[in-house]
PDB file of C-alpha atoms and ligand atoms in Angstrom:
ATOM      1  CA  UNK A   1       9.790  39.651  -8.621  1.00 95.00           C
ATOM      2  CA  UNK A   2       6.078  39.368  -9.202  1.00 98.00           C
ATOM      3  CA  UNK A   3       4.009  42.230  -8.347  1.00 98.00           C
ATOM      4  CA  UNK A   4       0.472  42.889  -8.330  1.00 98.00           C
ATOM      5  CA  UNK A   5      -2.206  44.610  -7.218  1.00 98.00           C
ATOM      6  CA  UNK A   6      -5.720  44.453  -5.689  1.00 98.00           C
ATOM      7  CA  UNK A   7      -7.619  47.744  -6.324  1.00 98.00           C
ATOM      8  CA  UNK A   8     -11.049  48.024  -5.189  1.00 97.00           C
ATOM      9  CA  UNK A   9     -13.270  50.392  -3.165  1.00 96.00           C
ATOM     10  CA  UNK A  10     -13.340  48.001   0.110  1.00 97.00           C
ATOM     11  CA  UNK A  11     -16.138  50.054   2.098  1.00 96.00           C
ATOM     12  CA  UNK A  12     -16.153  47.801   3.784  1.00 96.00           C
ATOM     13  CA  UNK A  13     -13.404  44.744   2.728  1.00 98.00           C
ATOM     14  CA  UNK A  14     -15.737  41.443   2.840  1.00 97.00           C
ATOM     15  CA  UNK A  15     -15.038  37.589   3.181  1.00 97.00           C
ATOM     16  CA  UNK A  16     -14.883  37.368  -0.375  1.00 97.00           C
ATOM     17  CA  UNK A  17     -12.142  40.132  -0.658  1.00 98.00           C
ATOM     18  CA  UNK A  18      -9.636  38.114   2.248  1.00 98.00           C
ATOM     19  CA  UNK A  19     -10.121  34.661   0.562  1.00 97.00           C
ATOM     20  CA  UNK A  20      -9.111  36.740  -3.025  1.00 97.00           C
ATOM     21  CA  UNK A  21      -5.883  38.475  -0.905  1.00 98.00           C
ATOM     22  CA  UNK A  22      -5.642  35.016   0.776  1.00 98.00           C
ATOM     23  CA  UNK A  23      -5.090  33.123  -2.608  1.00 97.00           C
ATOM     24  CA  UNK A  24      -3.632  35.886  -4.207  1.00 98.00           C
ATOM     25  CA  UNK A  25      -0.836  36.760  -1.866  1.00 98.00           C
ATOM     26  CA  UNK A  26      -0.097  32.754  -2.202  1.00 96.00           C
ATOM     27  CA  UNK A  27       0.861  33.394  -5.946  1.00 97.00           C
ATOM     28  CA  UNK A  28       2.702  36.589  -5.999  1.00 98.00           C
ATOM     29  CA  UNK A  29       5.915  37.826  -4.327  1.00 98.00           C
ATOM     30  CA  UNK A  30       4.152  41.328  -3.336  1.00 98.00           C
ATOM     31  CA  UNK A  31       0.361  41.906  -3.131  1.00 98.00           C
ATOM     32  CA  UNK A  32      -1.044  45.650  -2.820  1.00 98.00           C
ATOM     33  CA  UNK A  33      -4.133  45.898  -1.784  1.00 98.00           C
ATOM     34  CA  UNK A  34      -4.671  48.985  -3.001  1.00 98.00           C
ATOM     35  CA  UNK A  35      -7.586  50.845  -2.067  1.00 98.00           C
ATOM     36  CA  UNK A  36      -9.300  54.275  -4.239  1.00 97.00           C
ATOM     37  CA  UNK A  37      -9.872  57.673  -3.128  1.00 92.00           C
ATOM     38  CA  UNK A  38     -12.884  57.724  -5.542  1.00 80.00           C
ATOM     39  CA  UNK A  39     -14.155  61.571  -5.831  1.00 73.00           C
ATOM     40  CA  UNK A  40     -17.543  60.474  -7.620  1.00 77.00           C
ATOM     41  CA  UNK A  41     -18.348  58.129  -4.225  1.00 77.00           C
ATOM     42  CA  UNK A  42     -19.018  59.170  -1.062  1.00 83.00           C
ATOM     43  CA  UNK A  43     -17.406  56.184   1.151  1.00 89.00           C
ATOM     44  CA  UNK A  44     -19.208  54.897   4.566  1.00 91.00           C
ATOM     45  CA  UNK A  45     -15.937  54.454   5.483  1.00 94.00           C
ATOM     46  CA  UNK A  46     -12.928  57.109   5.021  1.00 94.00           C
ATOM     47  CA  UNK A  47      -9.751  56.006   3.008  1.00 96.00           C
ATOM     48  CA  UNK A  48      -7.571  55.823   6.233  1.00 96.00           C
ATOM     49  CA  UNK A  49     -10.143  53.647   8.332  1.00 96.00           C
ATOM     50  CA  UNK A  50     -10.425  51.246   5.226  1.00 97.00           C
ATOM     51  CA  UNK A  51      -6.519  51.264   4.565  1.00 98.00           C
ATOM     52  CA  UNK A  52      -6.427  50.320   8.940  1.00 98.00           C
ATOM     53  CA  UNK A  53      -9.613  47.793   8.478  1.00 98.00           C
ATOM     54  CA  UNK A  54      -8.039  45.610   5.641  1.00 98.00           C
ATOM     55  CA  UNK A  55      -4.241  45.947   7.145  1.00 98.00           C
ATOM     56  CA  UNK A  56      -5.833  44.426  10.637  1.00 98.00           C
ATOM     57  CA  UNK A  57      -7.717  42.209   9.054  1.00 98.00           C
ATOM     58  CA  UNK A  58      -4.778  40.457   6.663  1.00 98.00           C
ATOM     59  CA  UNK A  59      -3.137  40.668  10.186  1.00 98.00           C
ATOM     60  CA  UNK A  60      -5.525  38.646  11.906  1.00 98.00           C
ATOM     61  CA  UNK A  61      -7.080  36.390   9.274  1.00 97.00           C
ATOM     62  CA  UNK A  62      -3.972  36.207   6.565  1.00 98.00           C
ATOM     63  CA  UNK A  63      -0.723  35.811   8.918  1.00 97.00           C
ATOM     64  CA  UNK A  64       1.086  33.180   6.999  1.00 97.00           C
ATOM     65  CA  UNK A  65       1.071  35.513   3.762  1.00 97.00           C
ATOM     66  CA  UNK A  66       0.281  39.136   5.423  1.00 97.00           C
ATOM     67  CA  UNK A  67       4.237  39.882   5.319  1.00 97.00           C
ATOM     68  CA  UNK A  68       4.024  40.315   1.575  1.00 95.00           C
ATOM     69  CA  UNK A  69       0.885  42.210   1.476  1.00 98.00           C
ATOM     70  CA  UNK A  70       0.800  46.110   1.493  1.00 98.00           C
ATOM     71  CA  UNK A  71      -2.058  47.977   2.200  1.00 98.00           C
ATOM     72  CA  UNK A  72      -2.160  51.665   0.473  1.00 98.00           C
ATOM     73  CA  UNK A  73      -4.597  54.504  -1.251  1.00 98.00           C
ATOM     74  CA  UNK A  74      -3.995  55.726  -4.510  1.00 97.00           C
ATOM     75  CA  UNK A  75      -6.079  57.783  -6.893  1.00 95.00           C
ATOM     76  CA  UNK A  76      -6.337  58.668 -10.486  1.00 96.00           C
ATOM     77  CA  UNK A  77      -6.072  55.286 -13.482  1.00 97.00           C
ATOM     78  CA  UNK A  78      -5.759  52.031 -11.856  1.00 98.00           C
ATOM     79  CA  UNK A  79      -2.364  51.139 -14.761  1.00 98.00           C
ATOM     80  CA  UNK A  80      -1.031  54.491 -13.921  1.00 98.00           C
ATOM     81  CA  UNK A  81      -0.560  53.585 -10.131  1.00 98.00           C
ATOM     82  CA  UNK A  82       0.072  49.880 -11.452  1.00 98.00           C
ATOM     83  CA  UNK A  83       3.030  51.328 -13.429  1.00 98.00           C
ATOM     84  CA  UNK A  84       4.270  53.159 -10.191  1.00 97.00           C
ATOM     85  CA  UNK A  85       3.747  50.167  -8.568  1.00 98.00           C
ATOM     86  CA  UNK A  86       6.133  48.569 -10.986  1.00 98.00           C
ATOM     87  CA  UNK A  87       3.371  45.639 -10.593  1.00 98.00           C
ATOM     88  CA  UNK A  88       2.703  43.444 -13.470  1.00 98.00           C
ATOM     89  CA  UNK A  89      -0.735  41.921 -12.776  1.00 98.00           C
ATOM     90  CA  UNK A  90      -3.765  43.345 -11.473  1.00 98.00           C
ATOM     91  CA  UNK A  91      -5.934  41.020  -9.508  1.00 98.00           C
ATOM     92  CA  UNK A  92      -9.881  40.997  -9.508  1.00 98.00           C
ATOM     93  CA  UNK A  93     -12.042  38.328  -7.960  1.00 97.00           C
ATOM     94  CA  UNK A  94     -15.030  37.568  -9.684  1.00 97.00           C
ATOM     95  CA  UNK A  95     -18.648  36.362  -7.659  1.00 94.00           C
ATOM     96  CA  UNK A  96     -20.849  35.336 -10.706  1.00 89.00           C
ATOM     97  CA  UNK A  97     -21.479  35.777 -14.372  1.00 89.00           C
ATOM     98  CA  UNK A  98     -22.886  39.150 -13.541  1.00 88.00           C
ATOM     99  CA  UNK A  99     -19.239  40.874 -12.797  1.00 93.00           C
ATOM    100  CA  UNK A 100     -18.099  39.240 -15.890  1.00 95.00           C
ATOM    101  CA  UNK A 101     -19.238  41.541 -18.358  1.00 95.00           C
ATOM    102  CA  UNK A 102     -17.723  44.499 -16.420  1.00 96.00           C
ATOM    103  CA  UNK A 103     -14.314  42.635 -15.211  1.00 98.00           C
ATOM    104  CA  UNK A 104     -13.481  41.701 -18.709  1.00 97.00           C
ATOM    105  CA  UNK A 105     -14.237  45.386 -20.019  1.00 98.00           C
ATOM    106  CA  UNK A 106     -12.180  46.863 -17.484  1.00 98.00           C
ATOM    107  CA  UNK A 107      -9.451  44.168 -17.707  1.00 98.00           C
ATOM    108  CA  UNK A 108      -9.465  44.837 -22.207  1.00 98.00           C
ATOM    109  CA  UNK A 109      -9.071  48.426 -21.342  1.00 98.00           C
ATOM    110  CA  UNK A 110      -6.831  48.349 -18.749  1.00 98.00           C
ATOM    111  CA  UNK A 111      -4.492  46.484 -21.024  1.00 98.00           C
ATOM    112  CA  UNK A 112      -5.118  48.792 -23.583  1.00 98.00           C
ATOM    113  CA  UNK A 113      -3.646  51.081 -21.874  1.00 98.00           C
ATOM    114  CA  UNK A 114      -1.007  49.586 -20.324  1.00 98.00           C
ATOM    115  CA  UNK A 115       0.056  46.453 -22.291  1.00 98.00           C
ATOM    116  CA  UNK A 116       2.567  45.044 -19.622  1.00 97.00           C
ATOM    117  CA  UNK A 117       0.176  44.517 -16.770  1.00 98.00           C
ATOM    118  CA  UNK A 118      -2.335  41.197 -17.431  1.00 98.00           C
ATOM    119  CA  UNK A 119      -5.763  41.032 -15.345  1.00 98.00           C
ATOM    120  CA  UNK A 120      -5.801  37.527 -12.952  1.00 98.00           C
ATOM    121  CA  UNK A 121      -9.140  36.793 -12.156  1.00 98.00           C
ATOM    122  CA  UNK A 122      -9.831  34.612  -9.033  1.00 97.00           C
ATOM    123  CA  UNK A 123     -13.507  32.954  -8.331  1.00 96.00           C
ATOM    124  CA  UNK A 124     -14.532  34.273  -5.073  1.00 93.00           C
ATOM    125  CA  UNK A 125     -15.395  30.901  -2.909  1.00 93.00           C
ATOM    126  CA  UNK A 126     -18.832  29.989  -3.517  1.00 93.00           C
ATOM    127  CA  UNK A 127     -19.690  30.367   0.268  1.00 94.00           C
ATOM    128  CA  UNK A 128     -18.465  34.189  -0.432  1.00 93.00           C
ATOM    129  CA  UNK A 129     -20.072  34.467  -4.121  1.00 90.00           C
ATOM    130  CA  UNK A 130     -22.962  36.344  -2.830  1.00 93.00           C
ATOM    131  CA  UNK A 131     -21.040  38.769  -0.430  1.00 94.00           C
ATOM    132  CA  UNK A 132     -21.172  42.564  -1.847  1.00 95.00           C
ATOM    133  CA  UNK A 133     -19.586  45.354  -0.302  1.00 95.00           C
ATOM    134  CA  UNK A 134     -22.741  47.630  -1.052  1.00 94.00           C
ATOM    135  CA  UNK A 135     -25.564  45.315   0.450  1.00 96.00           C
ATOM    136  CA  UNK A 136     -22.973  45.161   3.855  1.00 96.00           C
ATOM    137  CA  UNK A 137     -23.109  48.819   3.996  1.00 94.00           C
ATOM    138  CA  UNK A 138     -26.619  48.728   4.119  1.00 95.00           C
ATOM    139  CA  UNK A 139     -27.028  46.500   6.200  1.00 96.00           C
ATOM    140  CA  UNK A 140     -24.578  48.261   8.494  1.00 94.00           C
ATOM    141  CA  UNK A 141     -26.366  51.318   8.423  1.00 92.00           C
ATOM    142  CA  UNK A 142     -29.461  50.093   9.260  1.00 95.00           C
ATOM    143  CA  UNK A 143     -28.138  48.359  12.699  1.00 93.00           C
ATOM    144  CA  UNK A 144     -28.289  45.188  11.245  1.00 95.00           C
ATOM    145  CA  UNK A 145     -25.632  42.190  11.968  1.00 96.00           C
ATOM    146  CA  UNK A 146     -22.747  41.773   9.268  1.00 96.00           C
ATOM    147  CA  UNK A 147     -20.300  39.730  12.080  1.00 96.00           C
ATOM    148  CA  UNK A 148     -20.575  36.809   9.093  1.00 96.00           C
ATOM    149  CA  UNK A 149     -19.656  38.798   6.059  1.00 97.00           C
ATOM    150  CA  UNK A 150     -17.047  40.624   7.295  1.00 98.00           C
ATOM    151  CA  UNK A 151     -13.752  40.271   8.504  1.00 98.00           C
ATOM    152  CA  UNK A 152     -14.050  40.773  12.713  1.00 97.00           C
ATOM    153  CA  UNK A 153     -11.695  43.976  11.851  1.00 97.00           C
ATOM    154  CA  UNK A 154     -14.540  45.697  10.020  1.00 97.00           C
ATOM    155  CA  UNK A 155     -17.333  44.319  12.297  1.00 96.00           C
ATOM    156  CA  UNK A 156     -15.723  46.144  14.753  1.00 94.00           C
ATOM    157  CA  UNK A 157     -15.642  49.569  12.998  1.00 93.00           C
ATOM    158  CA  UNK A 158     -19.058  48.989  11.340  1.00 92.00           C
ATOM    159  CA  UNK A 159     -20.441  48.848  14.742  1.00 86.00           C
ATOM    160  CA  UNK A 160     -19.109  52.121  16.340  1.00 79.00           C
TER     161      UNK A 160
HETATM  162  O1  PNS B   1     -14.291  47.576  -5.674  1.00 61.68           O
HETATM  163  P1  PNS B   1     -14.727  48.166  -6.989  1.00 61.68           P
HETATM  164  O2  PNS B   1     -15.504  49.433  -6.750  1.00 61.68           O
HETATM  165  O3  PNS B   1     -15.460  47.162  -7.830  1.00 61.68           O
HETATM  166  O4  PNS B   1     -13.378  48.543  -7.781  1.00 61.68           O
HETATM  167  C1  PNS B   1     -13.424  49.187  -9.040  1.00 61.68           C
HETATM  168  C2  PNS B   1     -12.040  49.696  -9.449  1.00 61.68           C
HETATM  169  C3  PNS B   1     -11.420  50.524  -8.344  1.00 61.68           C
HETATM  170  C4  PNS B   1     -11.131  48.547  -9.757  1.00 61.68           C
HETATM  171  C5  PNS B   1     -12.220  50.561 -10.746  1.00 61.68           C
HETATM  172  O5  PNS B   1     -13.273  51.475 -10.573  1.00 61.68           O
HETATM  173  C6  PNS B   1     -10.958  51.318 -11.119  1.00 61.68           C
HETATM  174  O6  PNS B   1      -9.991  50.742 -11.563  1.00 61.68           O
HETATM  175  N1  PNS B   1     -10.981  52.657 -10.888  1.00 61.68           N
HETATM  176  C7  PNS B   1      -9.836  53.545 -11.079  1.00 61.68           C
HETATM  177  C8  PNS B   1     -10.026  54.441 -12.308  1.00 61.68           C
HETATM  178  C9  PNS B   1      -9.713  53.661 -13.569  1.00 61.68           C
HETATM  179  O7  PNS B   1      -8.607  53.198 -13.768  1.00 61.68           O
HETATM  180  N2  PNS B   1     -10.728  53.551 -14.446  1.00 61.68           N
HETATM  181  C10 PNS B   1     -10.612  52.807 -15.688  1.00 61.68           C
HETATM  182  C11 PNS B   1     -10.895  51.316 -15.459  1.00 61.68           C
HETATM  183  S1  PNS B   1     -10.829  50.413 -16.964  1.00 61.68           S
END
């Protein structure tokens, strides 16, 4: 069976981040979306709302492939929960050059450490490549309208 997961802050999940579980999940037998409890961030949204946000929106947006995708936290290395995970890929979805310098570092390393698990990259759709979780936040926080970069599940809790 091929396993793999999807780490990634997701405050809040985006359109690009659906389209990347979207095509992902398409590929693999079991997709984790796996979101991190990172102690150096403080998150606009807190780990349970985000692990609810992306599991409604896979629901809503994703239902052909959201029975093989799992939604769940995890802390610490991103191979050391891979290994738990038993998962054998890690999935990243890159925007533009700019995430390419960092990707690939992270992706060498990760392998480094753990030589059984391989980084997939997917391009984000180009009508998503701009979309970035930290511009939506601040957007959100100043009152302003995100209903077109985000899945209707995180509109929803942006707004309240
Ligand atoms: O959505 P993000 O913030 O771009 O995701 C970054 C993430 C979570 C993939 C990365 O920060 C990560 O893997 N963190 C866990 C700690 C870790 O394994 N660090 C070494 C990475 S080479």
């Amino acid at each position: 069976m091929k396993t793999a997961i999807y780490p990634g802050s997701f405050d809040p999940i985006t359109l690009g981040h659906i389209d990347v579980i979207g095509r992902a999940a398409g590929i693999f037998d079991k997709l984790l979306v796996s979101v991190l409890v990172n102690p150096r961030k403080s998150p606009l949204l807190g780990l349970d709302e985000r692990i609810a946000t992306i599991r409604e929106a896979v629901d809503e947006g994703l239902p052909a492939v959201a029975a093989h995708v799992e939604v769940e936290g995890f802390d610490g290395l991103t191979v050391d929960y891979a290994r738990r995970a038993s998962a054998q890929f890690i999935v990243r979805g890159l925007r533009a050059i700019s995430d390419f310098e960092t990707e690939m570092q992270m992706a060498h390393t990760n392998r480094k450490l753990y030589p059984e698990v391989d980084t997939v990259f997917f391009m984000t759709a180009l009508e998503h490549a701009y979309l970035s979780s930290s511009l939506v936040k601040e957007i959100a926080q100043f009152g302003g309208d995100v209903s077109k970069m985000v899945p209707a599940a995180a509109a929803r809790r942006l707004s309240r």
